[in-house]
Short mmCIF file of C-alpha atoms and ligand atoms in Angstrom, two decimals:
data_model
loop_
_atom_site.label_atom_id
_atom_site.label_comp_id
_atom_site.label_asym_id
_atom_site.label_seq_id
_atom_site.Cartn_x
_atom_site.Cartn_y
_atom_site.Cartn_z
CA MET A 1 -3.49 -1.90 -22.75
CA LYS A 2 -5.61 1.23 -22.86
CA ILE A 3 -8.59 1.71 -20.57
CA LEU A 4 -10.96 4.65 -20.79
CA VAL A 5 -12.34 5.76 -17.43
CA THR A 6 -15.39 8.02 -17.74
CA GLY A 7 -16.04 10.09 -14.62
CA GLY A 8 -12.49 9.20 -13.64
CA LEU A 9 -11.89 12.28 -11.51
CA GLY A 10 -14.85 11.44 -9.26
CA TYR A 11 -14.77 9.51 -6.01
CA ILE A 12 -14.87 5.90 -7.20
CA GLY A 13 -13.36 6.65 -10.63
CA SER A 14 -10.19 8.24 -9.23
CA HIS A 15 -9.56 5.35 -6.82
CA THR A 16 -10.14 2.88 -9.64
CA ALA A 17 -7.84 4.78 -12.01
CA ILE A 18 -5.07 4.40 -9.40
CA GLU A 19 -5.61 0.66 -9.07
CA LEU A 20 -5.66 0.27 -12.87
CA ILE A 21 -2.43 2.25 -13.24
CA ASN A 22 -0.81 0.21 -10.46
CA LYS A 23 -1.72 -2.92 -12.44
CA GLY A 24 0.05 -1.55 -15.53
CA PHE A 25 -2.96 -0.35 -17.55
CA ASN A 26 -2.66 2.80 -19.62
CA VAL A 27 -5.50 4.99 -18.37
CA THR A 28 -7.30 7.82 -20.16
CA ILE A 29 -9.82 9.83 -18.17
CA ILE A 30 -12.82 11.75 -19.42
CA ASP A 31 -14.72 13.94 -16.98
CA SER A 32 -16.93 17.02 -17.32
CA LEU A 33 -15.88 18.14 -13.79
CA VAL A 34 -19.57 18.61 -12.94
CA ASN A 35 -18.89 16.91 -9.60
CA SER A 36 -15.11 16.78 -9.37
CA ASN A 37 -12.00 18.88 -9.27
CA ILE A 38 -9.16 19.03 -11.77
CA LYS A 39 -6.65 18.85 -8.87
CA VAL A 40 -7.53 15.15 -8.59
CA LEU A 41 -5.51 14.64 -11.77
CA ASP A 42 -2.34 15.94 -10.05
CA ASN A 43 -3.03 13.78 -7.04
CA ILE A 44 -3.43 10.66 -9.16
CA GLU A 45 0.03 11.52 -10.52
CA ASN A 46 1.39 12.15 -7.00
CA ILE A 47 0.17 8.72 -5.91
CA THR A 48 1.11 6.67 -8.98
CA GLY A 49 3.96 8.65 -10.52
CA LYS A 50 2.06 8.59 -13.84
CA ARG A 51 0.38 11.49 -15.62
CA VAL A 52 -2.80 10.15 -17.16
CA GLU A 53 -4.26 11.53 -20.35
CA PHE A 54 -7.26 13.68 -19.48
CA HIS A 55 -10.06 15.20 -21.56
CA LYS A 56 -12.63 17.58 -20.13
CA ILE A 57 -15.64 16.32 -22.02
CA ASP A 58 -19.29 15.96 -21.21
CA LEU A 59 -20.36 12.53 -22.42
CA ARG A 60 -23.56 14.07 -23.72
CA SER A 61 -21.39 15.69 -26.40
CA LYS A 62 -21.22 12.76 -28.81
CA ASP A 63 -18.82 14.36 -31.29
CA GLU A 64 -16.21 15.12 -28.66
CA LEU A 65 -16.53 11.62 -27.24
CA TYR A 66 -16.27 10.13 -30.71
CA SER A 67 -13.02 11.99 -31.40
CA ILE A 68 -11.41 10.29 -28.37
CA PHE A 69 -12.33 6.85 -29.76
CA GLN A 70 -10.92 7.84 -33.17
CA LYS A 71 -7.57 8.67 -31.63
CA ASN A 72 -7.30 5.63 -29.34
CA ILE A 73 -7.93 1.92 -29.34
CA PHE A 74 -9.44 1.06 -25.96
CA SER A 75 -9.56 -2.52 -24.71
CA GLY A 76 -11.76 -1.49 -21.85
CA VAL A 77 -14.09 1.26 -20.74
CA VAL A 78 -15.04 1.76 -17.09
CA HIS A 79 -18.13 3.92 -17.15
CA PHE A 80 -18.59 5.88 -13.92
CA ALA A 81 -19.79 9.22 -15.33
CA ALA A 82 -23.20 9.97 -13.87
CA LEU A 83 -24.98 12.24 -11.44
CA LYS A 84 -25.69 10.45 -8.17
CA SER A 85 -27.89 12.44 -5.83
CA VAL A 86 -31.16 10.65 -5.16
CA SER A 87 -32.84 13.83 -3.85
CA GLU A 88 -31.66 15.98 -6.78
CA SER A 89 -32.97 13.34 -9.18
CA VAL A 90 -36.41 13.55 -7.58
CA ASN A 91 -36.42 17.34 -8.04
CA ASN A 92 -34.94 17.28 -11.54
CA PRO A 93 -35.63 13.94 -13.21
CA LYS A 94 -34.98 15.23 -16.73
CA LEU A 95 -31.43 16.18 -15.83
CA TYR A 96 -30.82 12.64 -14.56
CA TYR A 97 -32.30 10.90 -17.61
CA ASP A 98 -30.42 13.23 -19.97
CA ASN A 99 -27.13 13.00 -18.17
CA ASN A 100 -27.02 9.39 -17.00
CA VAL A 101 -28.97 7.61 -19.72
CA GLY A 102 -28.01 10.05 -22.52
CA SER A 103 -24.30 9.64 -21.77
CA THR A 104 -24.57 5.86 -21.72
CA GLU A 105 -26.47 5.84 -25.02
CA ASN A 106 -23.80 8.01 -26.64
CA LEU A 107 -21.06 5.74 -25.36
CA LEU A 108 -22.86 2.64 -26.65
CA ASP A 109 -23.54 4.21 -30.06
CA ILE A 110 -19.88 5.05 -30.45
CA ILE A 111 -18.76 1.60 -29.31
CA SER A 112 -21.10 0.02 -31.87
CA SER A 113 -19.51 2.09 -34.64
CA ARG A 114 -16.05 0.73 -33.78
CA LYS A 115 -14.32 -2.40 -35.05
CA GLU A 116 -12.15 -3.16 -32.00
CA LYS A 117 -13.48 -5.38 -29.22
CA ILE A 118 -14.40 -3.33 -26.16
CA ASN A 119 -14.97 -4.57 -22.61
CA LEU A 120 -17.29 -2.33 -20.63
CA ILE A 121 -17.75 -2.12 -16.87
CA PHE A 122 -20.80 -0.17 -15.75
CA SER A 123 -21.34 1.44 -12.33
CA SER A 124 -24.68 0.19 -11.14
CA SER A 125 -26.06 0.18 -7.65
CA CYS A 126 -27.72 -2.09 -5.12
CA THR A 127 -30.46 0.52 -5.22
CA VAL A 128 -31.92 -1.48 -8.15
CA TYR A 129 -33.03 -4.16 -5.65
CA GLY A 130 -35.00 -1.74 -3.47
CA GLN A 131 -36.04 -3.44 -0.22
CA ALA A 132 -35.23 -7.03 -1.09
CA LYS A 133 -37.47 -9.70 0.44
CA LYS A 134 -34.54 -12.01 1.15
CA LEU A 135 -31.26 -11.07 2.84
CA PRO A 136 -28.40 -11.21 2.05
CA ILE A 137 -29.32 -10.02 -1.44
CA ASN A 138 -28.14 -12.23 -4.24
CA GLU A 139 -28.26 -11.45 -7.95
CA SER A 140 -31.49 -13.43 -8.44
CA SER A 141 -33.30 -10.89 -6.30
CA PRO A 142 -35.69 -9.03 -8.61
CA VAL A 143 -34.90 -5.56 -9.89
CA LEU A 144 -37.84 -3.49 -8.70
CA ASN A 145 -39.52 -0.40 -10.02
CA GLN A 146 -37.39 2.39 -8.72
CA GLU A 147 -38.51 5.01 -6.24
CA SER A 148 -36.15 7.66 -7.59
CA PRO A 149 -35.25 8.75 -11.14
CA TYR A 150 -31.61 8.10 -10.11
CA GLY A 151 -32.39 4.44 -9.44
CA GLU A 152 -34.40 4.28 -12.64
CA THR A 153 -31.39 5.53 -14.66
CA LYS A 154 -29.27 2.69 -13.24
CA LYS A 155 -31.93 0.14 -14.16
CA ILE A 156 -32.33 1.54 -17.69
CA CYS A 157 -28.58 1.73 -18.30
CA GLU A 158 -28.12 -1.88 -17.23
CA GLU A 159 -30.87 -2.88 -19.68
CA ILE A 160 -29.54 -0.94 -22.66
CA ILE A 161 -26.02 -2.22 -22.05
CA GLN A 162 -27.26 -5.80 -21.87
CA ASN A 163 -29.32 -5.30 -25.06
CA GLN A 164 -26.34 -3.96 -26.90
CA THR A 165 -24.11 -6.86 -25.88
CA ILE A 166 -26.73 -9.22 -27.34
CA LYS A 167 -26.69 -7.60 -30.76
CA SER A 168 -23.13 -6.37 -31.04
CA GLU A 169 -20.05 -8.27 -32.10
CA ASN A 170 -17.52 -6.12 -30.33
CA LEU A 171 -19.00 -5.47 -26.88
CA ASN A 172 -18.79 -7.57 -23.73
CA ALA A 173 -20.00 -5.98 -20.51
CA ILE A 174 -20.42 -6.30 -16.77
CA SER A 175 -22.58 -4.21 -14.46
CA LEU A 176 -21.29 -3.94 -10.92
CA ARG A 177 -23.99 -3.29 -8.36
CA TYR A 178 -22.16 -1.46 -5.60
CA PHE A 179 -23.33 -1.48 -2.04
CA ASN A 180 -22.12 1.49 0.11
CA PRO A 181 -18.56 2.63 -0.65
CA ILE A 182 -16.80 4.57 2.10
CA GLY A 183 -13.31 5.79 2.97
CA ALA A 184 -10.50 7.50 1.13
CA HIS A 185 -7.08 6.72 -0.30
CA GLU A 186 -4.53 5.88 2.40
CA SER A 187 -2.38 8.83 1.24
CA SER A 188 -5.25 11.27 1.99
CA LEU A 189 -4.59 12.77 -1.44
CA ILE A 190 -7.94 11.70 -2.88
CA GLY A 191 -11.32 10.95 -1.36
CA GLU A 192 -14.98 11.80 -1.59
CA LEU A 193 -15.79 15.47 -2.29
CA PRO A 194 -19.43 15.92 -1.38
CA ASN A 195 -21.16 18.90 -2.93
CA GLY A 196 -22.86 21.07 -0.28
CA ILE A 197 -24.60 19.29 2.59
CA PRO A 198 -23.82 15.57 2.29
CA ASP A 199 -26.68 13.10 1.79
CA ASN A 200 -24.49 10.15 2.67
CA LEU A 201 -23.71 8.98 6.15
CA VAL A 202 -19.91 8.91 6.30
CA PRO A 203 -19.25 12.39 4.86
CA TYR A 204 -21.92 13.67 7.25
CA ILE A 205 -20.15 11.96 10.16
CA THR A 206 -16.72 13.38 9.26
CA GLN A 207 -18.11 16.88 8.64
CA THR A 208 -19.81 16.76 12.03
CA ALA A 209 -16.64 15.56 13.71
CA ILE A 210 -14.65 18.44 12.19
CA GLY A 211 -17.31 20.97 13.25
CA LYS A 212 -18.63 21.84 9.78
CA ARG A 213 -22.04 20.44 10.80
CA LYS A 214 -23.53 20.88 14.26
CA GLU A 215 -24.75 17.33 14.72
CA LEU A 216 -25.47 14.14 12.85
CA THR A 217 -29.11 13.14 12.72
CA ILE A 218 -29.61 9.39 12.71
CA PHE A 219 -32.67 8.87 10.57
CA GLY A 220 -34.89 6.67 12.73
CA ASN A 221 -34.23 4.10 15.47
CA ASP A 222 -37.56 2.31 15.27
CA TYR A 223 -36.75 0.01 12.35
CA PRO A 224 -37.03 -3.76 12.84
CA THR A 225 -33.24 -4.24 13.15
CA ARG A 226 -30.97 -5.20 16.08
CA ASP A 227 -30.70 -1.61 17.38
CA GLY A 228 -33.55 0.01 15.46
CA THR A 229 -31.33 1.79 12.87
CA CYS A 230 -30.97 0.85 9.21
CA ILE A 231 -28.49 -1.73 8.00
CA ARG A 232 -26.11 -1.28 5.05
CA ASP A 233 -23.19 -3.15 3.54
CA TYR A 234 -20.37 -0.60 3.75
CA ILE A 235 -17.42 -1.41 1.51
CA HIS A 236 -13.91 0.07 1.61
CA ILE A 237 -13.29 2.23 -1.45
CA LYS A 238 -10.01 0.40 -2.15
CA ASP A 239 -11.85 -2.91 -2.32
CA LEU A 240 -14.44 -1.44 -4.66
CA ALA A 241 -11.72 0.00 -6.89
CA GLU A 242 -9.99 -3.38 -7.00
CA ALA A 243 -13.28 -5.04 -7.99
CA HIS A 244 -13.20 -3.00 -11.22
CA VAL A 245 -9.69 -4.15 -12.03
CA ALA A 246 -10.71 -7.75 -11.37
CA ALA A 247 -13.79 -7.33 -13.57
CA ILE A 248 -11.80 -5.83 -16.45
CA GLU A 249 -9.20 -8.61 -16.19
CA TYR A 250 -12.00 -11.17 -16.20
CA LEU A 251 -13.57 -9.69 -19.35
CA LEU A 252 -10.20 -9.47 -21.09
CA LYS A 253 -9.84 -13.24 -20.69
CA ILE A 254 -13.29 -14.07 -22.08
CA LYS A 255 -13.17 -15.36 -25.62
CA LYS A 256 -16.91 -15.55 -26.34
CA GLN A 257 -19.02 -12.80 -27.87
CA ASN A 258 -22.20 -11.20 -26.56
CA PHE A 259 -21.14 -11.67 -22.96
CA TYR A 260 -23.07 -9.77 -20.29
CA ASP A 261 -23.31 -10.33 -16.55
CA PHE A 262 -23.92 -8.41 -13.34
CA PHE A 263 -22.45 -8.77 -9.88
CA ASN A 264 -23.00 -7.49 -6.38
CA VAL A 265 -20.00 -5.73 -4.92
CA GLY A 266 -20.12 -5.58 -1.15
CA THR A 267 -18.59 -7.28 1.87
CA GLY A 268 -21.59 -9.43 2.72
CA LYS A 269 -21.73 -7.92 6.21
CA GLY A 270 -24.41 -5.49 7.29
CA LEU A 271 -23.77 -2.77 9.86
CA THR A 272 -26.38 -0.57 11.50
CA VAL A 273 -26.03 3.20 11.43
CA LEU A 274 -25.32 3.21 15.17
CA GLU A 275 -22.69 0.49 14.85
CA LEU A 276 -20.93 2.52 12.17
CA VAL A 277 -21.08 5.70 14.25
CA LYS A 278 -19.64 3.88 17.28
CA MET A 279 -16.91 2.30 15.16
CA PHE A 280 -16.00 5.76 13.86
CA GLU A 281 -15.79 7.13 17.40
CA LYS A 282 -13.67 4.24 18.62
CA ILE A 283 -11.18 3.99 15.77
CA ASN A 284 -10.61 7.74 15.63
CA ASN A 285 -10.93 8.38 19.36
CA ILE A 286 -13.56 11.06 18.80
CA LYS A 287 -16.88 11.78 20.46
CA LEU A 288 -19.47 12.47 17.80
CA ASN A 289 -22.40 14.80 18.36
CA TYR A 290 -25.46 12.92 17.17
CA ARG A 291 -29.15 12.65 17.87
CA ILE A 292 -31.93 10.34 16.80
CA GLY A 293 -34.33 11.97 14.36
CA ASP A 294 -37.25 10.94 12.19
CA ARG A 295 -36.99 8.33 9.49
CA ARG A 296 -35.80 9.63 6.10
CA ASN A 297 -38.30 9.22 3.29
CA GLY A 298 -37.55 6.36 0.94
CA ASP A 299 -34.87 4.69 3.11
CA ILE A 300 -34.78 0.95 2.85
CA ILE A 301 -34.49 -0.91 6.13
CA SER A 302 -31.74 -3.33 5.40
CA ALA A 303 -29.47 -4.15 2.46
CA TYR A 304 -26.37 -6.32 2.42
CA ALA A 305 -24.93 -8.44 -0.31
CA ASN A 306 -24.55 -12.09 -0.96
CA THR A 307 -21.17 -11.89 -2.71
CA LYS A 308 -20.74 -15.54 -3.73
CA LYS A 309 -21.17 -14.83 -7.42
CA VAL A 310 -18.46 -12.17 -7.65
CA ASN A 311 -16.17 -14.12 -5.32
CA LYS A 312 -16.43 -17.32 -7.33
CA THR A 313 -16.66 -16.00 -10.89
CA ILE A 314 -14.30 -13.06 -10.86
CA GLY A 315 -12.19 -14.13 -7.91
CA TRP A 316 -12.55 -10.81 -6.13
CA HIS A 317 -13.00 -10.57 -2.36
CA ALA A 318 -13.31 -7.56 -0.06
CA LYS A 319 -10.15 -7.50 2.07
CA ASN A 320 -10.02 -4.18 3.87
CA GLU A 321 -11.53 -3.48 7.27
CA ILE A 322 -14.42 -1.04 7.53
CA SER A 323 -12.72 0.47 10.58
CA ASN A 324 -9.78 1.31 8.32
CA ALA A 325 -12.17 2.96 5.83
CA LEU A 326 -13.47 5.11 8.70
CA LYS A 327 -9.90 6.01 9.64
CA THR A 328 -9.03 7.05 6.09
CA ALA A 329 -12.32 8.99 5.79
CA TRP A 330 -11.40 10.97 8.91
CA LYS A 331 -7.82 11.59 7.73
CA TRP A 332 -9.28 12.83 4.43
CA GLU A 333 -11.64 15.22 6.24
CA LEU A 334 -8.69 16.57 8.26
CA LYS A 335 -6.77 17.08 5.03
CA LEU A 336 -9.67 18.95 3.41
CA HIS A 337 -9.95 21.09 6.53
CA SER A 338 -6.25 21.97 6.48
CA LEU A 339 -6.58 22.99 2.80
CA ASP A 340 -9.63 25.17 3.68
CA ASP A 341 -7.50 26.94 6.30
CA ASN A 342 -4.74 27.83 3.83
P1 NAD B 401 -18.81 11.18 -8.37
O1 NAD B 401 -19.82 12.25 -8.57
O2 NAD B 401 -17.73 11.44 -7.40
O3 NAD B 401 -18.15 10.79 -9.77
C1 NAD B 401 -18.85 10.86 -10.98
C2 NAD B 401 -17.96 11.63 -11.95
O4 NAD B 401 -18.62 11.70 -13.22
C3 NAD B 401 -17.72 13.08 -11.51
O5 NAD B 401 -16.34 13.36 -11.58
C4 NAD B 401 -18.50 13.92 -12.52
O6 NAD B 401 -17.88 15.16 -12.75
C5 NAD B 401 -18.50 13.01 -13.73
N1 NAD B 401 -19.65 13.20 -14.64
C6 NAD B 401 -20.96 13.20 -14.35
N2 NAD B 401 -21.69 13.35 -15.46
C7 NAD B 401 -20.82 13.45 -16.50
C8 NAD B 401 -20.95 13.59 -17.90
N3 NAD B 401 -22.14 13.72 -18.49
N4 NAD B 401 -19.84 13.63 -18.66
C9 NAD B 401 -18.61 13.51 -18.08
N5 NAD B 401 -18.42 13.38 -16.77
C10 NAD B 401 -19.52 13.34 -15.98
O7 NAD B 401 -19.60 9.85 -8.00
P2 NAD B 401 -19.04 8.45 -7.51
O8 NAD B 401 -19.49 8.23 -6.11
O9 NAD B 401 -17.61 8.31 -7.85
O10 NAD B 401 -19.92 7.48 -8.41
C11 NAD B 401 -19.42 6.93 -9.61
C12 NAD B 401 -20.49 6.06 -10.23
O11 NAD B 401 -20.87 5.04 -9.30
C13 NAD B 401 -21.78 6.79 -10.58
O12 NAD B 401 -22.28 6.23 -11.77
C14 NAD B 401 -22.69 6.47 -9.42
O13 NAD B 401 -24.04 6.54 -9.80
C15 NAD B 401 -22.28 5.05 -9.11
N6 NAD B 401 -22.57 4.62 -7.74
C16 NAD B 401 -22.09 5.35 -6.70
C17 NAD B 401 -22.39 4.95 -5.39
C18 NAD B 401 -21.87 5.72 -4.20
O14 NAD B 401 -22.37 5.48 -3.09
N7 NAD B 401 -20.90 6.63 -4.36
C19 NAD B 401 -23.14 3.80 -5.17
C20 NAD B 401 -23.60 3.08 -6.27
C21 NAD B 401 -23.30 3.51 -7.56
N1 UFG B 402 -28.11 8.24 7.43
C1 UFG B 402 -28.36 8.90 8.61
N2 UFG B 402 -28.04 10.21 8.69
C2 UFG B 402 -27.46 10.88 7.67
C3 UFG B 402 -27.21 10.20 6.46
C4 UFG B 402 -27.57 8.87 6.38
O1 UFG B 402 -28.87 8.32 9.57
O2 UFG B 402 -27.21 12.10 7.81
C5 UFG B 402 -28.47 6.81 7.32
C6 UFG B 402 -29.52 6.54 6.27
O3 UFG B 402 -30.81 6.69 6.81
C7 UFG B 402 -29.18 5.09 5.90
C8 UFG B 402 -27.66 5.00 6.11
O4 UFG B 402 -27.32 6.10 6.94
O5 UFG B 402 -29.81 4.24 6.79
C9 UFG B 402 -26.88 5.11 4.82
O6 UFG B 402 -27.31 6.24 4.11
P1 UFG B 402 -26.54 6.79 2.82
O7 UFG B 402 -27.29 7.98 2.34
O8 UFG B 402 -25.10 6.95 3.13
O9 UFG B 402 -26.66 5.57 1.81
P2 UFG B 402 -27.92 4.91 1.11
O10 UFG B 402 -27.78 3.44 1.33
O11 UFG B 402 -29.18 5.50 1.56
O12 UFG B 402 -27.71 5.28 -0.41
C10 UFG B 402 -26.42 5.20 -1.04
C11 UFG B 402 -26.37 6.20 -2.20
C12 UFG B 402 -27.31 5.78 -3.29
C13 UFG B 402 -26.98 4.38 -3.71
C14 UFG B 402 -27.03 3.46 -2.53
C15 UFG B 402 -26.59 2.08 -2.90
O13 UFG B 402 -26.72 7.49 -1.74
O14 UFG B 402 -27.14 6.62 -4.39
O15 UFG B 402 -26.16 3.92 -1.49
O16 UFG B 402 -25.32 2.10 -3.45
F1 UFG B 402 -27.87 3.98 -4.64
#
C-alpha cells in the first residue's frame, strides 16, 4: 500500500516515514528541502533497510505534484510539508499563507481530480486552541483566533480539508493536533535540525549543554503554575510518529465517505519548563547553564491534552517516557556535534 509523505525529510515526517516502512507501507517522500537535508534519505535507509522513492518538489508547484499522482496510486497521504516558525510567520505572513495554505490547496485540488480513494492525515497543532479555558484540553475546546499567521495557517488548512471531505467522494481525512514533540530516533541517525538559533525549548537546552549557546533563558517564572514556569505536554517523537500510522490504519478501515475528524496527540501530562530542564540534567547527568528571564511574548501559560478521544477511537496511546526523549535528544546533539568536528 502506497503512502505519500509530504515534508517527509523533516523532523516529524522522517520519524513517521520510518514507522510506516516498519509497518510494511510503501513510502514515497516529497520535500522541497527548505528546512531539511537530503542526507536524511540515506539515514532512513540505514535505519529501515529500505530506499524510499524521493522527489524534490515544492508543493506550491502544482504541475510537479500532479505528475507524482499520475504515476502512483496512493492510499494515503500524510501531509507534513509546511513552514513552522511562529516568529518568522509574524515577520513574513505572506510566505506562510503561500507556503502552508497554498501547498494544502494544491494537494486538495489534485486529490479531487483523482478517482482513487485517498486517506489524508494533516499535521495540525494544539496552537489552534490558544490559551484554553479548561485543562486538560479536549477537542471540544474552541479553536480561537490565532495570534500568529502560522497558527492561522493551521486553522485554515483544517477548515479547507474538512470542507473538501464534505463535498468529495474520494477523500477521508484526519487532522492531528500535536502538542510538543521532542526527542530523536534511538539510533541517533535522525532528529530535529533547527535552523539557526532554536525557538523551541529542547533544541535550545541541548545546544546549551553542548556549548553552542552560552545559556538557556527560561522565559518567565511568575506564571500562575506550580513553579511559576509555563506548562506543556511534551510527547516523544516516536509516539507521535506512531500516532500517524495508527491514524492511517484507522482511515483505511473506514468504509463511509465524507469522513473527517480531528484528534489531540499528546501524553495528557503537563510539565513545567523547570521540570523539563531538571529532568534533562538528571537523565543525562549534565549541569545546564540557565537563568530566569522575562516572559516571551505570546506564550500561553499552560497547555496539555485530554487524549481520551484519540485513545478510544484510534486506539493509540503514548508509551515512551519523556526522560527517554531527553536522552535521545542529547545523544542526537552529540552526534551532530561529532559531525561538525569532522
Ligand atoms: P520540519 O520543518 O522539520 O519539516 C517540514 C518539512 O516540510 C521540511 O522538510 C521542509 O523542507 C518541508 N517543506 C516545507 N514547505 C514545503 C513545500 N512547500 N513543499 C515541499 N516541502 C516543504 O517541521 P516538523 O517539526 O517536522 O513539522 C512537520 C509538520 O508538523 C508541520 O506542518 C508543522 O507545522 C507541524 N507541527 C509541528 C510541531 C512541532 O513542534 N515540531 C508542532 C505542531 C505541528
Ligand atoms: N522556552 C524557554 N526558553 C527557550 C525556549 C522555550 O523558556 O529558549 C519555554 C517557552 O516559554 C514555553 C516552553 O519553553 O513555555 C515551550 O516552548 P517551545 O517554543 O518549545 O514550544 P511552544 O509550546 O511555545 O510552541 C511549539 C511550536 C509551535 C506549536 C506549538 C504546539 O513552536 O509551532 O508548540 O505544537 F504550535
